[in-house]
Amino acid sequence: MDMGAVIGAGFRIIRERPSVFAIWAAIYVAMSVAMGLLMQPYMEEIAAVEDGGANVGAMFSQMSSIFLFYPIMILVLLVLNNAAFRSVLRPNDDRAAYLRLGMDEVRVVVLGVIFFTGFSMITLMFPLIAAIGSGFGFSRGGDSPGAGMVVLLFAIVLISLLAWVVLAVRLSLAFPLTVMRRKIIIGDAWRLSRGHFWALLGSFIVVFLIYLIAAGLVGLIGGGGMMTMFNPERLQQMSQRQMSDGLSVLMIVSWLVSGIIGAFWVALSAGGLATAAQQLAPDSEEEL
């Protein structure tokens, strides 16, 4: 597997198809604006609650509208990721900037549900093991756990983390392969990634670091970008400024930055996954 091609897939998409990337970024900007507008009343309520002059019930009412927006946001991200897959796997099928809402998306949703269910069941196994270990005397009883229980819990956390990493990397090709073959593929993703675990993991880490560096640099210019969404103090300051000045230039710039860096992540991550699948998958269905 060519790690350089996997890492550079996103840059290649942006360089060769700038208009397609611009459309993806515009969609991401629209999503960021929608989320920002939904967050604004909520942050105003938080600021008012801290000042002692707001209804807590109204704050939770605003929060419910944000939760209702999440399924739409997930669907948009799914469509964008599949578009990035197609730009690598089926480059000539470029109508509507590779954006579709059809059976490929349905299959990827089903695959995501299968993975979520499977990973959840695996994760729930580890607390069960801890409970069984406690019942067999790993804990001293009383309020404080015994040394054996502490070691067991540490081992469970470590093993669960390693299991998540291994499963995520080995099964990561399932999504682009599902789009490539137009059917849900799980077992073949595991088989094709055999012998390429470290190359895949290394590529994913480098891609993620590139994204973090880009997000950090652009965030400094744009006022924080999407990272601001995870900083409550920053959100409160921006919300208070909006209450007095309306939509600030800083907020508008942060929405634009969020859209650009979000589309950049889609191109990097989904483009890299599709490139890895393209390299490792055999040419014929029979060979697969």
mmCIF file of C-alpha atoms in Angstrom:
data_model
loop_
_atom_site.group_PDB
_atom_site.id
_atom_site.type_symbol
_atom_site.label_atom_id
_atom_site.label_comp_id
_atom_site.label_asym_id
_atom_site.label_seq_id
_atom_site.Cartn_x
_atom_site.Cartn_y
_atom_site.Cartn_z
ATOM 1 C CA MET A 1 0.000 0.000 0.000
ATOM 2 C CA ASP A 2 1.277 3.451 -0.940
ATOM 3 C CA MET A 3 1.000 5.489 2.283
ATOM 4 C CA GLY A 4 1.922 8.688 0.484
ATOM 5 C CA ALA A 5 -1.026 8.329 -1.892
ATOM 6 C CA VAL A 6 -3.399 7.685 1.036
ATOM 7 C CA ILE A 7 -2.122 10.678 2.998
ATOM 8 C CA GLY A 8 -2.147 12.974 -0.025
ATOM 9 C CA ALA A 9 -5.541 11.899 -1.402
ATOM 10 C CA GLY A 10 -7.356 14.897 0.071
ATOM 11 C CA PHE A 11 -4.870 17.361 -1.389
ATOM 12 C CA ARG A 12 -5.181 15.620 -4.745
ATOM 13 C CA ILE A 13 -8.966 15.991 -4.685
ATOM 14 C CA ILE A 14 -8.702 19.701 -3.881
ATOM 15 C CA ARG A 15 -6.063 20.290 -6.562
ATOM 16 C CA GLU A 16 -7.771 18.338 -9.347
ATOM 17 C CA ARG A 17 -11.396 19.224 -8.524
ATOM 18 C CA PRO A 18 -11.433 22.671 -6.878
ATOM 19 C CA SER A 19 -15.017 23.381 -7.953
ATOM 20 C CA VAL A 20 -16.208 20.119 -6.379
ATOM 21 C CA PHE A 21 -14.393 20.953 -3.148
ATOM 22 C CA ALA A 22 -15.919 24.443 -3.194
ATOM 23 C CA ILE A 23 -19.415 22.920 -3.371
ATOM 24 C CA TRP A 24 -18.639 20.585 -0.472
ATOM 25 C CA ALA A 25 -17.307 23.528 1.540
ATOM 26 C CA ALA A 26 -20.422 25.576 0.749
ATOM 27 C CA ILE A 27 -22.629 22.753 2.036
ATOM 28 C CA TYR A 28 -20.523 22.492 5.161
ATOM 29 C CA VAL A 29 -20.726 26.273 5.641
ATOM 30 C CA ALA A 30 -24.525 26.101 5.391
ATOM 31 C CA MET A 31 -24.539 23.367 8.025
ATOM 32 C CA SER A 32 -22.241 25.415 10.271
ATOM 33 C CA VAL A 33 -24.471 28.480 9.893
ATOM 34 C CA ALA A 34 -27.561 26.427 10.762
ATOM 35 C CA MET A 35 -25.859 25.005 13.840
ATOM 36 C CA GLY A 36 -24.587 28.454 14.834
ATOM 37 C CA LEU A 37 -28.045 29.992 14.557
ATOM 38 C CA LEU A 38 -29.502 27.155 16.616
ATOM 39 C CA MET A 39 -26.767 27.549 19.234
ATOM 40 C CA GLN A 40 -27.179 31.320 19.563
ATOM 41 C CA PRO A 41 -30.465 31.344 21.547
ATOM 42 C CA TYR A 42 -29.173 28.484 23.711
ATOM 43 C CA MET A 43 -26.012 30.397 24.593
ATOM 44 C CA GLU A 44 -28.098 33.496 25.333
ATOM 45 C CA GLU A 45 -30.176 31.413 27.749
ATOM 46 C CA ILE A 46 -27.000 30.089 29.422
ATOM 47 C CA ALA A 47 -25.708 33.644 29.895
ATOM 48 C CA ALA A 48 -29.087 34.702 31.314
ATOM 49 C CA VAL A 49 -29.212 31.714 33.693
ATOM 50 C CA GLU A 50 -25.795 32.624 35.068
ATOM 51 C CA ASP A 51 -27.079 36.164 35.655
ATOM 52 C CA GLY A 52 -30.088 34.734 37.481
ATOM 53 C CA GLY A 53 -32.695 36.072 35.100
ATOM 54 C CA ALA A 54 -33.672 33.215 32.829
ATOM 55 C CA ASN A 55 -35.925 30.211 32.755
ATOM 56 C CA VAL A 56 -33.961 26.953 32.851
ATOM 57 C CA GLY A 57 -36.843 25.231 31.075
ATOM 58 C CA ALA A 58 -36.453 27.621 28.134
ATOM 59 C CA MET A 59 -32.762 26.693 27.924
ATOM 60 C CA PHE A 60 -33.571 22.991 27.648
ATOM 61 C CA SER A 61 -36.270 23.782 25.092
ATOM 62 C CA GLN A 62 -33.646 25.465 22.933
ATOM 63 C CA MET A 63 -31.364 22.473 23.408
ATOM 64 C CA SER A 64 -34.034 20.088 22.099
ATOM 65 C CA SER A 65 -34.081 21.887 18.755
ATOM 66 C CA ILE A 66 -30.317 21.367 18.504
ATOM 67 C CA PHE A 67 -30.724 17.628 19.148
ATOM 68 C CA LEU A 68 -33.352 17.455 16.401
ATOM 69 C CA PHE A 69 -30.828 18.980 14.000
ATOM 70 C CA TYR A 70 -28.230 16.260 14.623
ATOM 71 C CA PRO A 71 -29.872 13.599 12.365
ATOM 72 C CA ILE A 72 -29.876 16.113 9.507
ATOM 73 C CA MET A 73 -26.235 16.936 10.178
ATOM 74 C CA ILE A 74 -25.295 13.240 10.223
ATOM 75 C CA LEU A 75 -27.099 12.713 6.895
ATOM 76 C CA VAL A 76 -25.266 15.655 5.313
ATOM 77 C CA LEU A 77 -21.916 14.326 6.550
ATOM 78 C CA LEU A 78 -22.781 10.885 5.180
ATOM 79 C CA VAL A 79 -23.584 12.321 1.750
ATOM 80 C CA LEU A 80 -20.354 14.355 1.749
ATOM 81 C CA ASN A 81 -18.233 11.362 2.762
ATOM 82 C CA ASN A 82 -19.783 9.195 0.072
ATOM 83 C CA ALA A 83 -19.161 11.977 -2.440
ATOM 84 C CA ALA A 84 -15.476 11.932 -1.493
ATOM 85 C CA PHE A 85 -15.452 8.133 -1.891
ATOM 86 C CA ARG A 86 -16.936 8.454 -5.390
ATOM 87 C CA SER A 87 -14.461 11.152 -6.415
ATOM 88 C CA VAL A 88 -11.705 8.562 -5.941
ATOM 89 C CA LEU A 89 -13.484 5.320 -6.833
ATOM 90 C CA ARG A 90 -15.650 6.574 -9.727
ATOM 91 C CA PRO A 91 -13.988 9.819 -10.847
ATOM 92 C CA ASN A 92 -15.908 10.045 -14.134
ATOM 93 C CA ASP A 93 -19.283 10.029 -12.353
ATOM 94 C CA ASP A 94 -18.884 13.664 -11.356
ATOM 95 C CA ARG A 95 -22.388 15.050 -11.870
ATOM 96 C CA ALA A 96 -23.663 17.208 -8.989
ATOM 97 C CA ALA A 97 -20.179 17.218 -7.427
ATOM 98 C CA TYR A 98 -20.503 13.450 -6.746
ATOM 99 C CA LEU A 99 -23.362 14.139 -4.329
ATOM 100 C CA ARG A 100 -26.114 11.507 -4.233
ATOM 101 C CA LEU A 101 -28.942 10.360 -2.005
ATOM 102 C CA GLY A 102 -29.597 6.791 -3.067
ATOM 103 C CA MET A 103 -28.846 3.159 -2.347
ATOM 104 C CA ASP A 104 -25.151 3.793 -1.638
ATOM 105 C CA GLU A 105 -26.200 6.018 1.239
ATOM 106 C CA VAL A 106 -28.740 3.457 2.462
ATOM 107 C CA ARG A 107 -26.127 0.714 2.449
ATOM 108 C CA VAL A 108 -23.627 2.889 4.332
ATOM 109 C CA VAL A 109 -26.275 3.736 6.945
ATOM 110 C CA VAL A 110 -27.055 0.033 7.420
ATOM 111 C CA LEU A 111 -23.328 -0.705 7.682
ATOM 112 C CA GLY A 112 -22.932 2.062 10.265
ATOM 113 C CA VAL A 113 -25.798 0.649 12.334
ATOM 114 C CA ILE A 114 -24.233 -2.821 12.191
ATOM 115 C CA PHE A 115 -20.859 -1.475 13.315
ATOM 116 C CA PHE A 116 -22.385 0.681 16.056
ATOM 117 C CA THR A 117 -24.339 -2.283 17.417
ATOM 118 C CA GLY A 118 -21.358 -4.627 17.242
ATOM 119 C CA PHE A 119 -18.923 -2.186 18.822
ATOM 120 C CA SER A 120 -21.439 -1.375 21.565
ATOM 121 C CA MET A 121 -21.877 -5.049 22.404
ATOM 122 C CA ILE A 122 -18.109 -5.557 22.504
ATOM 123 C CA THR A 123 -17.690 -2.513 24.744
ATOM 124 C CA LEU A 124 -20.372 -3.748 27.151
ATOM 125 C CA MET A 125 -18.496 -7.023 27.542
ATOM 126 C CA PHE A 126 -15.630 -5.362 29.420
ATOM 127 C CA PRO A 127 -17.675 -4.009 32.383
ATOM 128 C CA LEU A 128 -19.271 -7.446 32.578
ATOM 129 C CA ILE A 129 -15.821 -9.017 32.871
ATOM 130 C CA ALA A 130 -14.963 -6.500 35.612
ATOM 131 C CA ALA A 131 -18.131 -7.372 37.519
ATOM 132 C CA ILE A 132 -17.377 -11.088 37.251
ATOM 133 C CA GLY A 133 -13.802 -10.472 38.391
ATOM 134 C CA SER A 134 -15.077 -8.528 41.384
ATOM 135 C CA GLY A 135 -17.372 -11.413 42.266
ATOM 136 C CA PHE A 136 -14.446 -13.834 42.241
ATOM 137 C CA GLY A 137 -12.556 -11.860 44.851
ATOM 138 C CA PHE A 138 -10.538 -9.287 42.874
ATOM 139 C CA SER A 139 -11.838 -6.623 45.229
ATOM 140 C CA ARG A 140 -11.254 -6.454 48.971
ATOM 141 C CA GLY A 141 -14.826 -5.413 49.639
ATOM 142 C CA GLY A 142 -15.798 -2.241 51.410
ATOM 143 C CA ASP A 143 -15.470 1.205 49.914
ATOM 144 C CA SER A 144 -12.023 0.915 48.327
ATOM 145 C CA PRO A 145 -11.129 -1.566 45.580
ATOM 146 C CA GLY A 146 -8.396 -4.081 46.127
ATOM 147 C CA ALA A 147 -5.108 -4.079 44.234
ATOM 148 C CA GLY A 148 -6.312 -6.944 42.051
ATOM 149 C CA MET A 149 -9.417 -4.994 41.059
ATOM 150 C CA VAL A 150 -7.357 -1.924 40.165
ATOM 151 C CA VAL A 151 -5.089 -4.042 37.962
ATOM 152 C CA LEU A 152 -8.107 -5.713 36.385
ATOM 153 C CA LEU A 153 -9.804 -2.392 35.607
ATOM 154 C CA PHE A 154 -6.598 -0.981 34.127
ATOM 155 C CA ALA A 155 -6.177 -4.092 31.980
ATOM 156 C CA ILE A 156 -9.810 -3.867 30.829
ATOM 157 C CA VAL A 157 -9.429 -0.211 29.806
ATOM 158 C CA LEU A 158 -6.177 -0.966 27.962
ATOM 159 C CA ILE A 159 -7.562 -4.053 26.212
ATOM 160 C CA SER A 160 -10.790 -2.280 25.234
ATOM 161 C CA LEU A 161 -8.821 0.644 23.777
ATOM 162 C CA LEU A 162 -6.555 -1.687 21.807
ATOM 163 C CA ALA A 163 -9.552 -3.705 20.619
ATOM 164 C CA TRP A 164 -11.293 -0.546 19.393
ATOM 165 C CA VAL A 165 -8.180 0.583 17.511
ATOM 166 C CA VAL A 166 -7.581 -2.805 15.897
ATOM 167 C CA LEU A 167 -11.214 -3.287 14.880
ATOM 168 C CA ALA A 168 -11.564 0.284 13.615
ATOM 169 C CA VAL A 169 -8.439 0.047 11.457
ATOM 170 C CA ARG A 170 -9.043 -3.477 10.154
ATOM 171 C CA LEU A 171 -12.687 -2.712 9.266
ATOM 172 C CA SER A 172 -12.147 0.855 8.041
ATOM 173 C CA LEU A 173 -12.155 -0.222 4.388
ATOM 174 C CA ALA A 174 -15.725 -1.514 4.703
ATOM 175 C CA PHE A 175 -17.290 1.881 3.947
ATOM 176 C CA PRO A 176 -15.424 2.711 0.712
ATOM 177 C CA LEU A 177 -15.655 -0.950 -0.375
ATOM 178 C CA THR A 178 -19.418 -0.836 0.136
ATOM 179 C CA VAL A 179 -19.613 2.192 -2.168
ATOM 180 C CA MET A 180 -17.164 0.603 -4.627
ATOM 181 C CA ARG A 181 -18.947 -2.778 -4.878
ATOM 182 C CA ARG A 182 -22.483 -1.427 -4.363
ATOM 183 C CA LYS A 183 -23.206 -3.978 -1.635
ATOM 184 C CA ILE A 184 -22.494 -4.193 2.085
ATOM 185 C CA ILE A 185 -18.994 -5.580 2.635
ATOM 186 C CA ILE A 186 -17.537 -6.448 6.042
ATOM 187 C CA GLY A 187 -15.561 -9.705 5.904
ATOM 188 C CA ASP A 188 -13.634 -8.731 2.785
ATOM 189 C CA ALA A 189 -12.640 -5.435 4.424
ATOM 190 C CA TRP A 190 -11.064 -7.446 7.240
ATOM 191 C CA ARG A 191 -9.281 -9.779 4.822
ATOM 192 C CA LEU A 192 -7.973 -7.042 2.537
ATOM 193 C CA SER A 193 -6.521 -5.085 5.460
ATOM 194 C CA ARG A 194 -4.577 -8.128 6.685
ATOM 195 C CA GLY A 195 -0.875 -7.342 6.628
ATOM 196 C CA HIS A 196 -1.525 -3.602 6.214
ATOM 197 C CA PHE A 197 -2.566 -2.692 9.755
ATOM 198 C CA TRP A 198 0.450 -0.535 10.574
ATOM 199 C CA ALA A 199 0.449 1.186 7.181
ATOM 200 C CA LEU A 200 -3.255 2.023 7.562
ATOM 201 C CA LEU A 201 -2.878 3.151 11.168
ATOM 202 C CA GLY A 202 0.157 5.285 10.336
ATOM 203 C CA SER A 203 -1.652 6.898 7.409
ATOM 204 C CA PHE A 204 -4.700 7.684 9.551
ATOM 205 C CA ILE A 205 -2.549 9.229 12.279
ATOM 206 C CA VAL A 206 -0.686 11.438 9.800
ATOM 207 C CA VAL A 207 -3.952 12.512 8.148
ATOM 208 C CA PHE A 208 -5.425 13.390 11.550
ATOM 209 C CA LEU A 209 -2.319 15.375 12.530
ATOM 210 C CA ILE A 210 -2.467 17.302 9.238
ATOM 211 C CA TYR A 211 -6.087 18.140 9.957
ATOM 212 C CA LEU A 212 -5.300 19.261 13.519
ATOM 213 C CA ILE A 213 -2.492 21.520 12.324
ATOM 214 C CA ALA A 214 -4.661 23.004 9.564
ATOM 215 C CA ALA A 215 -7.613 23.484 11.927
ATOM 216 C CA GLY A 216 -5.371 25.142 14.493
ATOM 217 C CA LEU A 217 -3.760 27.528 12.004
ATOM 218 C CA VAL A 218 -7.004 28.440 10.272
ATOM 219 C CA GLY A 219 -8.764 28.703 13.630
ATOM 220 C CA LEU A 220 -6.254 31.321 14.768
ATOM 221 C CA ILE A 221 -7.106 33.383 11.695
ATOM 222 C CA GLY A 222 -10.860 32.788 11.757
ATOM 223 C CA GLY A 223 -11.493 33.158 15.448
ATOM 224 C CA GLY A 224 -11.623 29.507 16.446
ATOM 225 C CA GLY A 225 -13.718 27.860 13.742
ATOM 226 C CA MET A 226 -15.553 24.683 14.702
ATOM 227 C CA MET A 227 -13.195 24.240 17.658
ATOM 228 C CA THR A 228 -14.991 27.178 19.287
ATOM 229 C CA MET A 229 -18.067 24.935 19.534
ATOM 230 C CA PHE A 230 -16.212 22.909 22.188
ATOM 231 C CA ASN A 231 -15.132 25.946 24.261
ATOM 232 C CA PRO A 232 -18.053 27.037 26.504
ATOM 233 C CA GLU A 233 -16.300 30.184 27.697
ATOM 234 C CA ARG A 234 -15.605 31.258 24.117
ATOM 235 C CA LEU A 235 -19.177 30.503 23.104
ATOM 236 C CA GLN A 236 -20.505 32.572 25.985
ATOM 237 C CA GLN A 237 -18.333 35.542 25.034
ATOM 238 C CA MET A 238 -19.476 35.327 21.418
ATOM 239 C CA SER A 239 -23.108 34.958 22.482
ATOM 240 C CA GLN A 240 -22.914 38.025 24.720
ATOM 241 C CA ARG A 241 -21.348 40.023 21.894
ATOM 242 C CA GLN A 242 -24.137 38.917 19.546
ATOM 243 C CA MET A 243 -26.821 39.991 22.024
ATOM 244 C CA SER A 244 -25.505 43.546 21.850
ATOM 245 C CA ASP A 245 -24.160 43.742 18.311
ATOM 246 C CA GLY A 246 -26.159 41.088 16.433
ATOM 247 C CA LEU A 247 -24.240 38.676 14.234
ATOM 248 C CA SER A 248 -20.620 39.728 14.523
ATOM 249 C CA VAL A 249 -18.037 39.560 11.776
ATOM 250 C CA LEU A 250 -16.110 37.137 13.971
ATOM 251 C CA MET A 251 -19.050 34.735 14.090
ATOM 252 C CA ILE A 252 -19.588 34.878 10.324
ATOM 253 C CA VAL A 253 -15.886 34.291 9.692
ATOM 254 C CA SER A 254 -15.894 31.361 12.133
ATOM 255 C CA TRP A 255 -18.799 29.785 10.213
ATOM 256 C CA LEU A 256 -16.898 30.139 6.941
ATOM 257 C CA VAL A 257 -13.774 28.699 8.531
ATOM 258 C CA SER A 258 -15.784 25.800 9.958
ATOM 259 C CA GLY A 259 -17.139 24.976 6.514
ATOM 260 C CA ILE A 260 -13.768 25.080 4.803
ATOM 261 C CA ILE A 261 -11.942 23.050 7.439
ATOM 262 C CA GLY A 262 -14.846 20.592 7.656
ATOM 263 C CA ALA A 263 -14.770 19.985 3.904
ATOM 264 C CA PHE A 264 -10.984 19.663 4.137
ATOM 265 C CA TRP A 265 -11.406 16.894 6.723
ATOM 266 C CA VAL A 266 -13.923 15.104 4.476
ATOM 267 C CA ALA A 267 -11.479 15.217 1.567
ATOM 268 C CA LEU A 268 -8.558 14.065 3.712
ATOM 269 C CA SER A 269 -10.259 11.250 5.616
ATOM 270 C CA ALA A 270 -12.765 9.871 3.103
ATOM 271 C CA GLY A 271 -10.421 10.438 0.172
ATOM 272 C CA GLY A 272 -7.643 8.618 2.015
ATOM 273 C CA LEU A 273 -9.901 5.682 2.910
ATOM 274 C CA ALA A 274 -11.127 5.364 -0.666
ATOM 275 C CA THR A 275 -7.551 5.476 -1.981
ATOM 276 C CA ALA A 276 -6.508 2.710 0.421
ATOM 277 C CA ALA A 277 -9.491 0.579 -0.637
ATOM 278 C CA GLN A 278 -8.724 1.211 -4.295
ATOM 279 C CA GLN A 279 -5.119 0.080 -3.836
ATOM 280 C CA LEU A 280 -5.884 -3.040 -1.800
ATOM 281 C CA ALA A 281 -9.035 -4.272 -3.544
ATOM 282 C CA PRO A 282 -8.552 -6.737 -6.408
ATOM 283 C CA ASP A 283 -9.700 -5.799 -9.878
ATOM 284 C CA SER A 284 -12.493 -8.358 -10.187
ATOM 285 C CA GLU A 285 -15.423 -9.335 -8.022
ATOM 286 C CA GLU A 286 -14.496 -13.004 -8.360
ATOM 287 C CA GLU A 287 -10.999 -12.349 -7.061
ATOM 288 C CA LEU A 288 -12.441 -10.432 -4.114
#
